[in-house]
mmCIF file of C-alpha atoms in Angstrom:
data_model
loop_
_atom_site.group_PDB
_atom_site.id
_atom_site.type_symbol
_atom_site.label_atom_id
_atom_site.label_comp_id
_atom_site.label_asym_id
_atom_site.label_seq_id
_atom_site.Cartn_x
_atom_site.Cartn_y
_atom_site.Cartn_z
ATOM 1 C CA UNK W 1 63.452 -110.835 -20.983
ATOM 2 C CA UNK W 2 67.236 -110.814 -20.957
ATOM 3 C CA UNK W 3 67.460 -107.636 -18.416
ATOM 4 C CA UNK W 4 65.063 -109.464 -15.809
ATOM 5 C CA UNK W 5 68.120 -112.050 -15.634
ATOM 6 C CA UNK W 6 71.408 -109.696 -15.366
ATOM 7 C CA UNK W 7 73.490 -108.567 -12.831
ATOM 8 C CA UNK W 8 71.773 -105.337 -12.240
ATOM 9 C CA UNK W 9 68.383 -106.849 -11.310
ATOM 10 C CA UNK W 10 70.291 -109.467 -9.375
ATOM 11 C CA UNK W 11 71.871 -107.083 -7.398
ATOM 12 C CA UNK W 12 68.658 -105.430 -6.378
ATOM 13 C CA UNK W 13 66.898 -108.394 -5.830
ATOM 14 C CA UNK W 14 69.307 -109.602 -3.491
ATOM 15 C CA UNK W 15 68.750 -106.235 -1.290
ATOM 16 C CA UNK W 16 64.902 -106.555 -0.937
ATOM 17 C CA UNK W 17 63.965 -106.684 2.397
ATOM 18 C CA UNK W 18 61.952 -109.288 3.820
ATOM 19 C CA UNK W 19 58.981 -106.823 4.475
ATOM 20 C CA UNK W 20 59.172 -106.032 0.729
ATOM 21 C CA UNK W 21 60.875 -102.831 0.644
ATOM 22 C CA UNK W 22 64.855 -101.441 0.258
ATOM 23 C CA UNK W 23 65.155 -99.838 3.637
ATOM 24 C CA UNK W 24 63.892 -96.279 2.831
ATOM 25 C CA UNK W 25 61.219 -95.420 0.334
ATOM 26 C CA UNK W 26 61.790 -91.583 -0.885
ATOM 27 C CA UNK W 27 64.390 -90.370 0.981
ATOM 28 C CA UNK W 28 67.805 -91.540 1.536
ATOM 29 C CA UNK W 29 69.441 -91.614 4.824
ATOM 30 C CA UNK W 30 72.572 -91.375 6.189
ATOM 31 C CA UNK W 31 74.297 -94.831 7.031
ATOM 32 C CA UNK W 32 71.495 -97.040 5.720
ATOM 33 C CA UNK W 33 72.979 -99.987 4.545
ATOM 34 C CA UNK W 34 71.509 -100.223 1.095
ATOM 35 C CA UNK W 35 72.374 -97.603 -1.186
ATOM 36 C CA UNK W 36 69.163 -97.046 -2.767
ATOM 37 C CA UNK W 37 65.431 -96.128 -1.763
ATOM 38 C CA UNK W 38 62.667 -98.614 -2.248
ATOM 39 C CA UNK W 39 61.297 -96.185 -5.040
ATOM 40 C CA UNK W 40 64.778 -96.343 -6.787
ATOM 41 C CA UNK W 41 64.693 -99.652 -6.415
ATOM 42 C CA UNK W 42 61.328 -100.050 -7.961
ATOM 43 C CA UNK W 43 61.960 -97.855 -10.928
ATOM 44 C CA UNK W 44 65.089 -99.403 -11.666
ATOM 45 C CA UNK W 45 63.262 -102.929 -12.043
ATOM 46 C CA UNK W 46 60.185 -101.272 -13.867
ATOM 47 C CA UNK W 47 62.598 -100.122 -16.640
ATOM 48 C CA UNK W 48 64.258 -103.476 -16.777
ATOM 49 C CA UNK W 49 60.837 -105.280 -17.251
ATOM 50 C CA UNK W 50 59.413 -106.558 -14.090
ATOM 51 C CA UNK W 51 55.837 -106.286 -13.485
ATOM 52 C CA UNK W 52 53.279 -107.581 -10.809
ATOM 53 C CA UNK W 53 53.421 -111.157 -12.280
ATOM 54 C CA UNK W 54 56.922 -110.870 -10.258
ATOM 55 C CA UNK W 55 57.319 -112.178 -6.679
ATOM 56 C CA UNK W 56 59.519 -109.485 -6.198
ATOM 57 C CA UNK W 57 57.066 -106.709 -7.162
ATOM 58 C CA UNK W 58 53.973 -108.063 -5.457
ATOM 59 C CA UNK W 59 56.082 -108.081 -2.126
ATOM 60 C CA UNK W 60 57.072 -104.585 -2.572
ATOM 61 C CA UNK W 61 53.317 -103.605 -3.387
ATOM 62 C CA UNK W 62 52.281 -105.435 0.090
ATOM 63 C CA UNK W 63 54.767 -103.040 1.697
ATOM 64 C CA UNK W 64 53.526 -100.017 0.172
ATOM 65 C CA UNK W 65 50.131 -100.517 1.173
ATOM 66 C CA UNK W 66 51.135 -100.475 4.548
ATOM 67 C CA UNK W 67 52.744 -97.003 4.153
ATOM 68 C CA UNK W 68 49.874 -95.659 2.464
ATOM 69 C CA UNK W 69 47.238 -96.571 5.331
ATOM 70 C CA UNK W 70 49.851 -95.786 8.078
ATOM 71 C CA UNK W 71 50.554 -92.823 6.142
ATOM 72 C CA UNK W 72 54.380 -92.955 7.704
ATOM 73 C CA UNK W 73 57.637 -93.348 5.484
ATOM 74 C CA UNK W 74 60.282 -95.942 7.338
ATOM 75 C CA UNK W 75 62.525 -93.228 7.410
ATOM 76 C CA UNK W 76 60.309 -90.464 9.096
ATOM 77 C CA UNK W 77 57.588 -87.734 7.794
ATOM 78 C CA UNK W 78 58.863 -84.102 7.229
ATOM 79 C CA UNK W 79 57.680 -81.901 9.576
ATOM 80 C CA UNK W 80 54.899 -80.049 6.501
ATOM 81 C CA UNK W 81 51.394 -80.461 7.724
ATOM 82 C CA UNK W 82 50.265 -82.036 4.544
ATOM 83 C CA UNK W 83 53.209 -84.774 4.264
ATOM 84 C CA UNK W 84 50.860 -87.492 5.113
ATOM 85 C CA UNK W 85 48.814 -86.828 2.308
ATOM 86 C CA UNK W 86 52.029 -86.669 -0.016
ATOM 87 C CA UNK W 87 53.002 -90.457 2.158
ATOM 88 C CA UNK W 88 49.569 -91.456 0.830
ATOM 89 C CA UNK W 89 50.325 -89.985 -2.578
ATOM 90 C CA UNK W 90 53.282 -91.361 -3.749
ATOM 91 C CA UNK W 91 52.559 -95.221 -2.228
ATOM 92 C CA UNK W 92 49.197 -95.347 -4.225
ATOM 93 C CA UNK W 93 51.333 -93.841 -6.951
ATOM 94 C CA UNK W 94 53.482 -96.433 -6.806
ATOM 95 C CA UNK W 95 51.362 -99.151 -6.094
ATOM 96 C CA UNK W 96 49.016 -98.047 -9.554
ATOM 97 C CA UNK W 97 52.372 -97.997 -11.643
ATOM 98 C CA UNK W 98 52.186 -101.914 -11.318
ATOM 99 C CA UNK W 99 48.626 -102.971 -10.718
ATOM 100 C CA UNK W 100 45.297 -100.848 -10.646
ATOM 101 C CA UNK W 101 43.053 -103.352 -8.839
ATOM 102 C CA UNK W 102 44.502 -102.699 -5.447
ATOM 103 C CA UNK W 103 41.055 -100.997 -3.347
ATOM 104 C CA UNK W 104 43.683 -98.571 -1.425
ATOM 105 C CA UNK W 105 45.521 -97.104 -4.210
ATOM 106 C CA UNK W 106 42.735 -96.526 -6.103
ATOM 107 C CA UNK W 107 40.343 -94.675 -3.486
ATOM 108 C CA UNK W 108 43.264 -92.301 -3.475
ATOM 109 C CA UNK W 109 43.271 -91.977 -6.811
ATOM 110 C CA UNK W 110 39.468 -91.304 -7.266
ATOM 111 C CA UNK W 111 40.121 -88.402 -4.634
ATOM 112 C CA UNK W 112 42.519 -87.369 -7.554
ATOM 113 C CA UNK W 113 40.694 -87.614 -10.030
ATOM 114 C CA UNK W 114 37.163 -85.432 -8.457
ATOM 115 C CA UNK W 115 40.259 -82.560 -7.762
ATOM 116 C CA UNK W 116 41.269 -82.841 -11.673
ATOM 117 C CA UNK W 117 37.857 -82.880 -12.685
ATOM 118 C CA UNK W 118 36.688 -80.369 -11.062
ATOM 119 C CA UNK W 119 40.265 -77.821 -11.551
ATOM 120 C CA UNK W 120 39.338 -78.528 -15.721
ATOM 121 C CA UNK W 121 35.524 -78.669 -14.912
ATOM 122 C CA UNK W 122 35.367 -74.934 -17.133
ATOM 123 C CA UNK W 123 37.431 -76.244 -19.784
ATOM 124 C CA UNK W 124 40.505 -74.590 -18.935
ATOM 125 C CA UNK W 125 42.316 -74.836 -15.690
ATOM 126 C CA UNK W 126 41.052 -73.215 -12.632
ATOM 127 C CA UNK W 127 43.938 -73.588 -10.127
ATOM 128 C CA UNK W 128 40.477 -71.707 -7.251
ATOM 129 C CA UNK W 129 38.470 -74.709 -8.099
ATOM 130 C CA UNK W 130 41.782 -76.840 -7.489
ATOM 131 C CA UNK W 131 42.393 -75.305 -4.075
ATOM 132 C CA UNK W 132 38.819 -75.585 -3.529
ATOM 133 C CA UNK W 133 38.498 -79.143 -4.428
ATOM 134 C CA UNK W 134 41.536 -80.182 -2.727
ATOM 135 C CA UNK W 135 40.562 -78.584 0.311
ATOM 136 C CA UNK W 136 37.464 -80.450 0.237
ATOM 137 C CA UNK W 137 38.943 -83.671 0.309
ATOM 138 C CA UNK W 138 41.612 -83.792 2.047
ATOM 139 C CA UNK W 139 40.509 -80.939 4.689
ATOM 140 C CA UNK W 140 43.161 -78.723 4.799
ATOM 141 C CA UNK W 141 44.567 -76.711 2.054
ATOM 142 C CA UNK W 142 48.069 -77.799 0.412
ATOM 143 C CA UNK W 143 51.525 -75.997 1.592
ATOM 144 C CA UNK W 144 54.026 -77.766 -0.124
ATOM 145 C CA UNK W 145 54.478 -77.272 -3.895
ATOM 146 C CA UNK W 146 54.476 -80.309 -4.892
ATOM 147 C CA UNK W 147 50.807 -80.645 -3.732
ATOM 148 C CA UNK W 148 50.108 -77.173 -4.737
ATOM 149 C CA UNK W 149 50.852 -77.601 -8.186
ATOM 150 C CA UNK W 150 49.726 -80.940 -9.779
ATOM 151 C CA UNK W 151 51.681 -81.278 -12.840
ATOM 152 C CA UNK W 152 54.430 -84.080 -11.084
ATOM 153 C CA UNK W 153 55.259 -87.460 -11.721
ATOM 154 C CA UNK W 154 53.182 -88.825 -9.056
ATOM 155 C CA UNK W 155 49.886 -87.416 -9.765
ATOM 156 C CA UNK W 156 50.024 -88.281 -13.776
ATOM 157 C CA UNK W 157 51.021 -91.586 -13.064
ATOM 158 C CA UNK W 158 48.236 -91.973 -10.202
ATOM 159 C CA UNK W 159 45.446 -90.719 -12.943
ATOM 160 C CA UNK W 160 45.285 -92.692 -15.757
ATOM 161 C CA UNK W 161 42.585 -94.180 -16.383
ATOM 162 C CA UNK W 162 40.927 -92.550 -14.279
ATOM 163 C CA UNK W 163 39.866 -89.829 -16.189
ATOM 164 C CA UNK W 164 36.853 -89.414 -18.475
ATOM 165 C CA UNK W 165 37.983 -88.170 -22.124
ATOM 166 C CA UNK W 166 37.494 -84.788 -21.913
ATOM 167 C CA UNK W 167 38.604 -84.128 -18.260
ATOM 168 C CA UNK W 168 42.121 -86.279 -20.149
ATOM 169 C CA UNK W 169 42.722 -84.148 -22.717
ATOM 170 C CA UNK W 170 42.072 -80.837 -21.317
ATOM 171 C CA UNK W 171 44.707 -82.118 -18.381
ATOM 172 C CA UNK W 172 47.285 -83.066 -20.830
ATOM 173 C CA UNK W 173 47.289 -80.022 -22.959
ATOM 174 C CA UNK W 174 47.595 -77.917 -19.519
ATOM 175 C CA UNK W 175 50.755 -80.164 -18.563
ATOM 176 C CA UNK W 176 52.702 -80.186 -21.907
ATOM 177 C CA UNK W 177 52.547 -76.264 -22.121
ATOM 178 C CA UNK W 178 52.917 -75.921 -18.387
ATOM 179 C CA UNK W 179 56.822 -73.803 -18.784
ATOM 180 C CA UNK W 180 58.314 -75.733 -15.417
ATOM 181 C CA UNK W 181 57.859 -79.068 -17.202
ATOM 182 C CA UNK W 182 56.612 -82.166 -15.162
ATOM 183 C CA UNK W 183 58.090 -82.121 -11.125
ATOM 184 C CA UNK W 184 59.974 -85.481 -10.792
ATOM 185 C CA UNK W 185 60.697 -85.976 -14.580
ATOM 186 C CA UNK W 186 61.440 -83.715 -16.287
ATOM 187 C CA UNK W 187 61.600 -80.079 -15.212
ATOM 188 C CA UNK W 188 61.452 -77.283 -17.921
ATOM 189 C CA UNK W 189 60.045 -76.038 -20.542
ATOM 190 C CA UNK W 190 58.523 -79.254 -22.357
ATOM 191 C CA UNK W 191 60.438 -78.833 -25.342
ATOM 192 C CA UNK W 192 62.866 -81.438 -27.184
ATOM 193 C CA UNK W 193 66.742 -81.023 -25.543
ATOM 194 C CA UNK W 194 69.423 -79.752 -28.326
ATOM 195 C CA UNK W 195 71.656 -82.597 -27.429
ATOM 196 C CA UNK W 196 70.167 -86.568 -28.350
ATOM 197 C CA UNK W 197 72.833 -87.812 -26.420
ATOM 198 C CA UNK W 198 72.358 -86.419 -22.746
ATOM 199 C CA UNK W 199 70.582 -87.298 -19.513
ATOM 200 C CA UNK W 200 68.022 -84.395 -20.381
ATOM 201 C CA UNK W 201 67.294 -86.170 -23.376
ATOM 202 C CA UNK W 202 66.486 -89.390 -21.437
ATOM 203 C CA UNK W 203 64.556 -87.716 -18.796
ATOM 204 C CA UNK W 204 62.498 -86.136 -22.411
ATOM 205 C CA UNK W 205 61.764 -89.588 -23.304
ATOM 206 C CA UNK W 206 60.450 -89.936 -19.712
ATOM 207 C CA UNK W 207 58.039 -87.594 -20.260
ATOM 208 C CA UNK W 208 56.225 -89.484 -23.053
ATOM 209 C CA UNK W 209 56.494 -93.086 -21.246
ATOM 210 C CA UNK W 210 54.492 -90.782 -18.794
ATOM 211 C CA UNK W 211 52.171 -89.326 -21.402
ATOM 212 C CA UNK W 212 51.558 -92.510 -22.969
ATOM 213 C CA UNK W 213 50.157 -93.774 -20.328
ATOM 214 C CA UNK W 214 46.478 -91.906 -20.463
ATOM 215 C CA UNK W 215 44.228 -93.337 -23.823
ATOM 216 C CA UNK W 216 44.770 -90.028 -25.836
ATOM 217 C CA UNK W 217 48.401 -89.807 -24.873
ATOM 218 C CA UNK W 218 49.801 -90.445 -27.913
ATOM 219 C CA UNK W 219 47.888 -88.306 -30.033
ATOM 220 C CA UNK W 220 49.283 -85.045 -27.441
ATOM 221 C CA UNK W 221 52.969 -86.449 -28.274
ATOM 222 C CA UNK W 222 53.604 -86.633 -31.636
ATOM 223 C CA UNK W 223 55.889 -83.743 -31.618
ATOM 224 C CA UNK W 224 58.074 -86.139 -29.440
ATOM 225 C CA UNK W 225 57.611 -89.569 -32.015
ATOM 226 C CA UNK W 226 59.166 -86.860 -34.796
ATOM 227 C CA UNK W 227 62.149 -85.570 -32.605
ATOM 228 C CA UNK W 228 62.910 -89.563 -31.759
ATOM 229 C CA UNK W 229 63.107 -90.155 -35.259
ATOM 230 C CA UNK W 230 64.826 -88.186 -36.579
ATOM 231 C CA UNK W 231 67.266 -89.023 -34.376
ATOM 232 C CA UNK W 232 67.567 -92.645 -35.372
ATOM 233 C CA UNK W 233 70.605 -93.856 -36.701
ATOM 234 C CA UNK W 234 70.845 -94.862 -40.293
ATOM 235 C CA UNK W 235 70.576 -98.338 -39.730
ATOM 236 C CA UNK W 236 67.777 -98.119 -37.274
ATOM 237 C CA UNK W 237 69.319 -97.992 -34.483
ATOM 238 C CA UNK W 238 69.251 -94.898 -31.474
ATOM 239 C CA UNK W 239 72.337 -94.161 -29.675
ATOM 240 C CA UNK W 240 72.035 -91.674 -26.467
ATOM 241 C CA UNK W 241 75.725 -91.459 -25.697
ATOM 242 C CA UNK W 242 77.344 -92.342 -22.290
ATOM 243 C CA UNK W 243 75.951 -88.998 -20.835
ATOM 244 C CA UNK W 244 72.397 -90.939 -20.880
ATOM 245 C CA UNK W 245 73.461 -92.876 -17.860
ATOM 246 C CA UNK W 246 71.582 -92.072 -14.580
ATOM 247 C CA UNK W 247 71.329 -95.366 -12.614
ATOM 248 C CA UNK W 248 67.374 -95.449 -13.399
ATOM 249 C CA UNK W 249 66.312 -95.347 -16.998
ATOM 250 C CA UNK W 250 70.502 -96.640 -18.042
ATOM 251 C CA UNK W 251 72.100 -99.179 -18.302
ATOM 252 C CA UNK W 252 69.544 -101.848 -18.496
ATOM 253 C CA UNK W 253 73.051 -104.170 -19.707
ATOM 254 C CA UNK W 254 75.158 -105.371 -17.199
ATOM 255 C CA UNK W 255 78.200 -103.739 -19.595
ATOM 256 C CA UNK W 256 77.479 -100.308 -20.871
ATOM 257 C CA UNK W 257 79.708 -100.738 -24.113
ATOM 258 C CA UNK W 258 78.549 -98.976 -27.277
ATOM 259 C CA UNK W 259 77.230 -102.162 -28.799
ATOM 260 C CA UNK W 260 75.115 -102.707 -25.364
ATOM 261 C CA UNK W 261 74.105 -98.842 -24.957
ATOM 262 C CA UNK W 262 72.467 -98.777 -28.333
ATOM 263 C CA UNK W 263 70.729 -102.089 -27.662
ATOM 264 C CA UNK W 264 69.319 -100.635 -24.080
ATOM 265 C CA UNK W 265 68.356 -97.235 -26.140
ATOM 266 C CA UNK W 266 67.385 -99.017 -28.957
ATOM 267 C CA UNK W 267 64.905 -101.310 -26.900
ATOM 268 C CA UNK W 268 63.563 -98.649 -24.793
ATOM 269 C CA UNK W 269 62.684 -96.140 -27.499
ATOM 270 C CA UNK W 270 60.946 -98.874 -29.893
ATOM 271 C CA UNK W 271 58.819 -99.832 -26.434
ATOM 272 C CA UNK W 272 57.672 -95.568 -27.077
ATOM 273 C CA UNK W 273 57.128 -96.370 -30.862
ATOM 274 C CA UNK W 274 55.855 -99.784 -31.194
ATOM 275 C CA UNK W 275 52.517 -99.544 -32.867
ATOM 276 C CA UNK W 276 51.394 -102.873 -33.359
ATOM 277 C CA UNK W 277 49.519 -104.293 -35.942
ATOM 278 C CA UNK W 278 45.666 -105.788 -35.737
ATOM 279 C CA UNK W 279 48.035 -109.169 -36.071
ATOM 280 C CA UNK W 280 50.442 -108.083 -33.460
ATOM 281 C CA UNK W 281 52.876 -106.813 -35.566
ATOM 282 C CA UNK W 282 55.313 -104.456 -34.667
ATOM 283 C CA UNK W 283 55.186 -101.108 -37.156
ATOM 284 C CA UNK W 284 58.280 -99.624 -35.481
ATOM 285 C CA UNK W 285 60.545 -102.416 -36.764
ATOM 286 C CA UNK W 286 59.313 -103.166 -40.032
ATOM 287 C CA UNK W 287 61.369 -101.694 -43.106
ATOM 288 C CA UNK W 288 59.047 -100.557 -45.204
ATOM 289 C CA UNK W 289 57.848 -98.194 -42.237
ATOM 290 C CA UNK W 290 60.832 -96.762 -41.583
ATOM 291 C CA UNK W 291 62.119 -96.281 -45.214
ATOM 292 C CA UNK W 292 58.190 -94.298 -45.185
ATOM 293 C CA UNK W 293 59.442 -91.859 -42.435
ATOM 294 C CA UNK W 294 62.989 -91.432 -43.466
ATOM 295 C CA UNK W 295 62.165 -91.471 -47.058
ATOM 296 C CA UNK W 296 64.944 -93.953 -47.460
ATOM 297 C CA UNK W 297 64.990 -95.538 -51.090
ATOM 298 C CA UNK W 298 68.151 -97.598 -50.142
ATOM 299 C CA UNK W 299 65.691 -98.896 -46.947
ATOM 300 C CA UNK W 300 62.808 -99.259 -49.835
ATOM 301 C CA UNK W 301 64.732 -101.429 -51.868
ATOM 302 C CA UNK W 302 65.726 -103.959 -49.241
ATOM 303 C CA UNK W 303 62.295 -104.486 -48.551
ATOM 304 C CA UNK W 304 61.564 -104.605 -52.050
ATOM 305 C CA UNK W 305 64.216 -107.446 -52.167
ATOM 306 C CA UNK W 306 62.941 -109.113 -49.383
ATOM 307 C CA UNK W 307 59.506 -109.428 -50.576
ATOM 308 C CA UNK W 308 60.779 -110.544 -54.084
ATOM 309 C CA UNK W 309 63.575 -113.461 -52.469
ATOM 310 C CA UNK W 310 61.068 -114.448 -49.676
ATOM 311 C CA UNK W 311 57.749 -114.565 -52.171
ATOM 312 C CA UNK W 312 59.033 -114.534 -55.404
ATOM 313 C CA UNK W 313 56.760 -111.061 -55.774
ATOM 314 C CA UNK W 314 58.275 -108.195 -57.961
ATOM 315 C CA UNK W 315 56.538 -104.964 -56.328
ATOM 316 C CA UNK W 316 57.261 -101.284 -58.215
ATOM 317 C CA UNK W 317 59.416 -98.931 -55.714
ATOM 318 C CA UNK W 318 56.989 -96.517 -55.514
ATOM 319 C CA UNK W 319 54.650 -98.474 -53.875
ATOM 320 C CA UNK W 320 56.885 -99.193 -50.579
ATOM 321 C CA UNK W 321 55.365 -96.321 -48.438
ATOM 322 C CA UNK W 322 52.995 -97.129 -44.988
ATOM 323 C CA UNK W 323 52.205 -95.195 -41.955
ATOM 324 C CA UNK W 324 51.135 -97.641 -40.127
ATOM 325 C CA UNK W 325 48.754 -100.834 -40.525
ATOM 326 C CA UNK W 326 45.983 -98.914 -38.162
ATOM 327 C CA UNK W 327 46.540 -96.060 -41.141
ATOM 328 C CA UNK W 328 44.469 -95.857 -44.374
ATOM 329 C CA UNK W 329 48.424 -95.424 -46.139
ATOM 330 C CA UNK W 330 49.138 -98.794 -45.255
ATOM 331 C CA UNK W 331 51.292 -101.079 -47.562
ATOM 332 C CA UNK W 332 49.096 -102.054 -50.265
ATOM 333 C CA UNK W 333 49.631 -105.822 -48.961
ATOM 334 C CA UNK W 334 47.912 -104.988 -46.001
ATOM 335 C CA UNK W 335 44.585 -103.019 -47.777
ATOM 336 C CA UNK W 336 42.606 -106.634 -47.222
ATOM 337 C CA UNK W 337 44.382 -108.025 -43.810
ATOM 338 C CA UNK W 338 41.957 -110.471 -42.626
ATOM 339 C CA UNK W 339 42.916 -110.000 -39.196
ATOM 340 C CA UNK W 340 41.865 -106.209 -39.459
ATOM 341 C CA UNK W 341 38.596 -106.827 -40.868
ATOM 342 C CA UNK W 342 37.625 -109.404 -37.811
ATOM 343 C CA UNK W 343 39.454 -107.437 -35.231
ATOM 344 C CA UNK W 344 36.877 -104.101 -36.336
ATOM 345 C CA UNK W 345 33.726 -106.684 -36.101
ATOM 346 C CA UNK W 346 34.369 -108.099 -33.226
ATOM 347 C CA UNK W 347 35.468 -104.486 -31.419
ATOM 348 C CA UNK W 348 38.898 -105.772 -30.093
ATOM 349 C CA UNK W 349 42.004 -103.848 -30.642
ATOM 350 C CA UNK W 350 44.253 -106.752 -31.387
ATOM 351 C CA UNK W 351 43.864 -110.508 -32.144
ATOM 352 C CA UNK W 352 45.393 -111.277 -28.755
ATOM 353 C CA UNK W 353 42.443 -109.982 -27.404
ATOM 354 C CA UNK W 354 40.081 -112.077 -28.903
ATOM 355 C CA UNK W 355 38.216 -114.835 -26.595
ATOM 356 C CA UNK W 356 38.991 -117.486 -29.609
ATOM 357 C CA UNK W 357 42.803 -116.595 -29.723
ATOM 358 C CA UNK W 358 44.519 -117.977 -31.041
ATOM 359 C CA UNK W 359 42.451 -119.114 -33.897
ATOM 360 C CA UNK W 360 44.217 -121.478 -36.254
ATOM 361 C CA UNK W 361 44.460 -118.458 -38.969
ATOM 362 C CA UNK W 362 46.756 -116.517 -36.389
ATOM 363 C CA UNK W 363 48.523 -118.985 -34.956
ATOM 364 C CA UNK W 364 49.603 -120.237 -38.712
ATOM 365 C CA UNK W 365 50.213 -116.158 -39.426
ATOM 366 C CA UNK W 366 52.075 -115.231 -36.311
ATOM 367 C CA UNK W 367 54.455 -119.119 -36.713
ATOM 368 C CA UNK W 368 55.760 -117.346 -39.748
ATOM 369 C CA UNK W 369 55.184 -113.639 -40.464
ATOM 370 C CA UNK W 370 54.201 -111.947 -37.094
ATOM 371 C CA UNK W 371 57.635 -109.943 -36.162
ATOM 372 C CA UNK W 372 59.290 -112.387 -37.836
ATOM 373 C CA UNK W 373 59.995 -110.891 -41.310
ATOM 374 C CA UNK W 374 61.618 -107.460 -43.208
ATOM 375 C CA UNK W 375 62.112 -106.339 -39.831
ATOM 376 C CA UNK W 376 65.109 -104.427 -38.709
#
């Protein structure tokens, strides 16, 4: 990925630590020599692509782990009895943003999870039974709100997948009406920001990178697919102004010119939409999809033209409309996809999951159609 190799990851590469970490994790201090906390640090190279495939990353996860059994930050614990078990929150946090097979993180996380459980164990929240719970587990009760109230950044990343479905869903629909938003991410009332093109707006799309990270997340945020497009540009594009700049989510470029600040927002709202095809097709790309959710008949008739230069096919106007090829209104080219049919028998998701991939039927398929064609 371009952003991996730019100046911005460069420049935080080059300020890693040898233990793994950027000096201080949460909390700058005064006169430390890099300008940045580990977790800024870590953020910064999530959004520009880095994972735990990344020597980089799986350093920085080595160092975390040490924090969370030591329960100490590098620069100092606050003096709030249950800081340690906020230390021990935000490492495993951290360390589960980039891998979930690490043993420490994840016994954290299962305390977690029997304190969500439990709190939405009568269908609708019982902050007693969280109190309860929590006090249970960790053996004291919690003082400091960001313990006392769940609904922050580092508990929803900590729990997903690590709730069952109905413990998931009655969580989610707690947080997205909760009226002081999500602590760390966005906080207020969880409803779309007037302005497109401002840091709240970024910090909105936060909230469903967040959100999308549980199994039934993106059924609880459609609300936020409609705001994003509507505010697409006509040709396809998303622009979030220079007010979206924070030094986290933006710039991902090394140059934040307009032409590179629509690519960053551009790539970073398409990673919200993608919905990929059976085949591995990207839906949020394709023409015919968006000229479906703008109705767009000057979008419908370049696909039209596509599919009648590229395959000689003439197809009536009216029949350029698809939701998505997961949807039953998928393009009528799509009603008998081959790759659907043996994705549903088999009980995979996507051909890329499939112990035979990649068959010789994909691999011809994907060599010249798969994100490769009437795409914008």
């Amino acid at each position: 990925m371009q952003y991996k190799a730019g100046k911005i990851a460069t420049k935080i590469l080059s300020l890693q630590e040898d233990d793994g970490s950027w000096g201080c994790f949460h909390t700058q201090k005064r006169g430390s020599l890099i300008p940045f906390t580990t977790e800024h640090a870590l953020f910064r190279l999530e959004s520009l692509g880095f994972s735990f495939e990344d020597e980089c990353i799986k350093k920085a996860v080595e160092h975390i782990e040490s924090l969370l059994l030591s329960k100490t930050l590098p620069e100092g614990n606050e003096k709030s009895v249950d800081f340690p078990i906020f230390v021990e929150l935000i490492a495993a946090t951290w360390i589960r943003r980039f891998t979930n097979s690490n043993l420490s993180a994840n016994t954290v996380a299962e305390k977690w999870a029997r304190i969500i459980s439990k709190a939405f164990n009568k269908q609708v929240y019982s902050h007693e039974d969280y109190l309860n719970c929590f006090e249970n587990e960790f053996q004291t009760k919690p003082r400091s709100g960001r313990l006392v109230d769940f609904v922050s950044f580092y508990q929803l990343s900590l729990l997903a997948d690590m709730l069952d479905e109905k413990t998931e869903n009655r969580m989610l629909d707690h947080v997205l009406s909760h009226p002081d938003g999500i602590y760390y991410v966005y906080e207020n009332n969880l409803f779309a920001p007037p302005n497109f093109q401002s840091k709240d707006a970024s910090r909105y799309i936060g909230v469903a990178e967040l959100i999308l990270r549980y199994r039934c997340g993106k059924d609880k945020i459609k609300h936020i697919f409609d705001w994003l497009w509507q505010n697409q540009d006509s040709d396809g594009m998303w622009d979030m102004g220079s007010a979206a700049k924070d030094g986290v989510f933006f710039p991902l470029s090394d140059r934040w010119n307009l032409e590179n600040r629509v690519s960053d927002c551009t790539f970073r709202i398409r990673k919200i939409l993608a919905d990929r095809c059976y085949c591995g097709h990207d839906c949020s790309r394709c023409i015919t999809f968006v000229a479906t959710k703008h109705d767009d008949n000057s979008m419908r008739q370049m696909s039209q033209e596509f599919y009648r230069s590229a395959f000689g096919m003439d197809i009536s106007m009216n029949k350029f409309n698809c939701y998505g090829g997961r949807t039953e209104n998928k393009f009528e080219l799509c009603h008998e996809c081959p790759f659907t049919k043996c994705c549903k028998q088999q009980g995979i998701d996507f051909c890329a999951d499939c112990a035979k991939y990649p068959c010789e039927k994909i691999a011809l398929y994907e060599s010249k159609h798969v994100n490769k064609s009437n795409q914008m």
